Amino acid sequence: MEHRSSAAAGRLRGVGLRVTAPRVAVLEVLAEHPHATADTVTGLVRARLGRVSTQAVYDVLAACADTGLVRRIVPAGSPARFETRTGDNHHHLVCRECGRTVDVDCVVGARPCLTPHDVAGFAVEEAEVVFWGRCAGCRTGDDPNAPTHHEEARQ
């Protein structure tokens, strides 16, 4: 745990953020649970640190997103999810049934990997793609209410 704490502290210092226990815990949780919702992050941070307010976790997520330590993704119809994989222009695949979210590497060139035909005067800086489908657990006829598959997928 110490190694990760040191890595998280270094990342925080690297972007000029003060190192605090909640900030370190949030980065560690997201490293272990990519694509977690703010509620999931809050629960996991509380399990590590004890009492931490929901607002404190939201503030940490916002500060980390503002500095580029964390990426915030919002698949249509889903709560925002957060991850520490930033700066590489990857995309996401989301299960329509359980919400499981996985990374999909960009398959075409440098950022942006998609360019609109008519940019209407915009300087395009980034393309975000969300692929939708059904994960293997949902496709194979698992009970849609099976807690193990769906609890893991929601994180």
Short mmCIF file of C-alpha atoms in Angstrom, two decimals:
data_model
loop_
_atom_site.label_atom_id
_atom_site.label_comp_id
_atom_site.label_asym_id
_atom_site.label_seq_id
_atom_site.Cartn_x
_atom_site.Cartn_y
_atom_site.Cartn_z
CA MET A 1 0.00 0.00 0.00
CA GLU A 2 2.90 2.34 0.76
CA HIS A 3 4.18 2.22 -2.84
CA ARG A 4 0.82 3.25 -4.25
CA SER A 5 0.47 5.98 -1.63
CA SER A 6 3.85 7.34 -2.63
CA ALA A 7 2.87 7.20 -6.30
CA ALA A 8 -0.43 8.96 -5.64
CA ALA A 9 1.30 11.60 -3.52
CA GLY A 10 3.83 12.18 -6.28
CA ARG A 11 1.10 12.57 -8.87
CA LEU A 12 -0.69 15.10 -6.65
CA ARG A 13 2.49 17.09 -6.07
CA GLY A 14 3.26 16.93 -9.79
CA VAL A 15 0.14 18.95 -10.61
CA GLY A 16 0.49 21.31 -7.66
CA LEU A 17 -2.16 19.78 -5.40
CA ARG A 18 -1.59 19.42 -1.67
CA VAL A 19 -1.26 15.80 -0.57
CA THR A 20 -4.15 14.83 1.73
CA ALA A 21 -5.44 11.47 2.86
CA PRO A 22 -8.73 11.82 0.91
CA ARG A 23 -6.90 12.78 -2.30
CA VAL A 24 -4.49 9.86 -2.01
CA ALA A 25 -7.36 7.47 -1.19
CA VAL A 26 -9.41 8.65 -4.19
CA LEU A 27 -6.49 8.12 -6.59
CA GLU A 28 -5.79 4.69 -5.11
CA VAL A 29 -9.46 3.66 -5.35
CA LEU A 30 -9.66 4.78 -8.97
CA ALA A 31 -6.45 2.94 -9.83
CA GLU A 32 -8.02 -0.23 -8.45
CA HIS A 33 -11.58 0.42 -9.70
CA PRO A 34 -11.48 2.27 -13.02
CA HIS A 35 -14.79 3.67 -14.26
CA ALA A 36 -16.19 3.94 -10.72
CA THR A 37 -19.04 6.33 -9.99
CA ALA A 38 -18.65 9.04 -7.36
CA ASP A 39 -20.88 7.02 -5.02
CA THR A 40 -18.70 3.94 -5.43
CA VAL A 41 -15.55 6.00 -4.87
CA THR A 42 -17.09 7.54 -1.74
CA GLY A 43 -17.94 4.13 -0.27
CA LEU A 44 -14.49 2.71 -0.99
CA VAL A 45 -12.71 5.80 0.37
CA ARG A 46 -14.79 5.58 3.56
CA ALA A 47 -13.82 1.92 3.90
CA ARG A 48 -10.16 3.01 3.87
CA LEU A 49 -10.30 6.21 5.89
CA GLY A 50 -13.43 6.08 8.00
CA ARG A 51 -15.45 9.27 8.02
CA VAL A 52 -15.15 11.28 4.83
CA SER A 53 -17.97 13.49 3.60
CA THR A 54 -19.55 12.92 0.23
CA GLN A 55 -18.78 16.56 -0.59
CA ALA A 56 -15.09 16.03 0.19
CA VAL A 57 -14.93 13.14 -2.28
CA TYR A 58 -16.75 15.19 -4.95
CA ASP A 59 -14.32 18.06 -4.34
CA VAL A 60 -11.33 15.72 -4.72
CA LEU A 61 -12.76 14.25 -7.93
CA ALA A 62 -13.34 17.77 -9.33
CA ALA A 63 -9.84 18.97 -8.39
CA CYS A 64 -8.24 15.86 -9.87
CA ALA A 65 -10.31 16.17 -13.06
CA ASP A 66 -9.43 19.88 -13.37
CA THR A 67 -5.72 19.08 -13.18
CA GLY A 68 -5.88 16.10 -15.54
CA LEU A 69 -5.12 13.43 -12.92
CA VAL A 70 -8.58 11.95 -13.40
CA ARG A 71 -10.83 11.70 -16.41
CA ARG A 72 -14.59 12.12 -16.01
CA ILE A 73 -16.74 10.22 -18.50
CA VAL A 74 -20.51 10.44 -18.73
CA PRO A 75 -22.11 7.72 -20.88
CA ALA A 76 -25.62 8.76 -21.95
CA GLY A 77 -28.19 7.87 -19.31
CA SER A 78 -25.53 6.85 -16.79
CA PRO A 79 -23.93 8.57 -13.82
CA ALA A 80 -20.51 10.09 -14.32
CA ARG A 81 -17.63 7.66 -14.00
CA PHE A 82 -14.03 8.42 -13.19
CA GLU A 83 -10.71 6.87 -14.14
CA THR A 84 -7.01 7.59 -13.78
CA ARG A 85 -6.15 6.62 -17.35
CA THR A 86 -5.78 10.04 -18.96
CA GLY A 87 -4.10 11.68 -21.90
CA ASP A 88 -4.13 8.81 -24.37
CA ASN A 89 -7.42 9.42 -26.19
CA HIS A 90 -8.89 5.99 -25.46
CA HIS A 91 -12.61 5.32 -25.69
CA HIS A 92 -15.11 3.20 -23.78
CA LEU A 93 -17.41 0.25 -24.30
CA VAL A 94 -20.51 0.24 -22.07
CA CYS A 95 -22.90 -2.66 -21.46
CA ARG A 96 -26.49 -1.55 -22.03
CA GLU A 97 -27.77 -3.99 -19.41
CA CYS A 98 -25.43 -3.81 -16.42
CA GLY A 99 -23.42 -0.65 -17.14
CA ARG A 100 -20.03 -2.41 -17.12
CA THR A 101 -17.51 -0.05 -18.70
CA VAL A 102 -14.18 -1.04 -20.26
CA ASP A 103 -11.44 0.83 -22.08
CA VAL A 104 -11.09 0.61 -25.85
CA ASP A 105 -7.85 1.86 -27.33
CA CYS A 106 -8.13 4.34 -30.16
CA VAL A 107 -7.59 2.41 -33.35
CA VAL A 108 -6.87 5.27 -35.74
CA GLY A 109 -3.89 7.62 -35.52
CA ALA A 110 -3.25 10.52 -33.22
CA ARG A 111 -5.78 12.61 -31.37
CA PRO A 112 -8.36 13.41 -32.49
CA CYS A 113 -9.05 10.09 -34.13
CA LEU A 114 -12.32 11.32 -35.61
CA THR A 115 -12.67 14.54 -37.54
CA PRO A 116 -16.08 15.91 -38.47
CA HIS A 117 -16.70 16.74 -42.11
CA ASP A 118 -17.67 20.33 -41.29
CA VAL A 119 -16.12 21.82 -38.16
CA ALA A 120 -18.20 25.03 -38.34
CA GLY A 121 -15.20 27.15 -37.39
CA PHE A 122 -14.26 25.05 -34.36
CA ALA A 123 -10.69 23.96 -33.66
CA VAL A 124 -11.32 20.28 -32.87
CA GLU A 125 -9.18 19.17 -29.93
CA GLU A 126 -10.60 15.81 -28.94
CA ALA A 127 -12.99 13.11 -30.08
CA GLU A 128 -14.93 11.02 -27.59
CA VAL A 129 -16.47 7.75 -28.66
CA VAL A 130 -18.66 5.46 -26.57
CA PHE A 131 -19.37 2.02 -27.92
CA TRP A 132 -22.56 0.39 -26.62
CA GLY A 133 -23.33 -3.32 -26.44
CA ARG A 134 -23.89 -6.20 -24.05
CA CYS A 135 -21.06 -7.66 -21.99
CA ALA A 136 -20.30 -11.39 -21.97
CA GLY A 137 -22.02 -11.89 -18.61
CA CYS A 138 -25.25 -10.32 -19.83
CA ARG A 139 -25.09 -12.01 -23.25
CA THR A 140 -24.65 -15.53 -21.93
CA GLY A 141 -28.01 -15.50 -20.22
CA ASP A 142 -26.80 -14.79 -16.70
CA ASP A 143 -29.61 -13.86 -14.39
CA PRO A 144 -29.90 -10.08 -14.94
CA ASN A 145 -30.29 -9.70 -11.17
CA ALA A 146 -27.24 -11.83 -10.31
CA PRO A 147 -25.48 -9.70 -7.69
CA THR A 148 -21.90 -10.79 -8.40
CA HIS A 149 -21.89 -9.90 -12.09
CA HIS A 150 -23.84 -6.66 -11.76
CA GLU A 151 -22.17 -5.41 -8.57
CA GLU A 152 -18.74 -5.84 -10.15
CA ALA A 153 -19.89 -4.23 -13.38
CA ARG A 154 -21.27 -1.12 -11.65
CA GLN A 155 -17.88 -0.33 -10.18
#
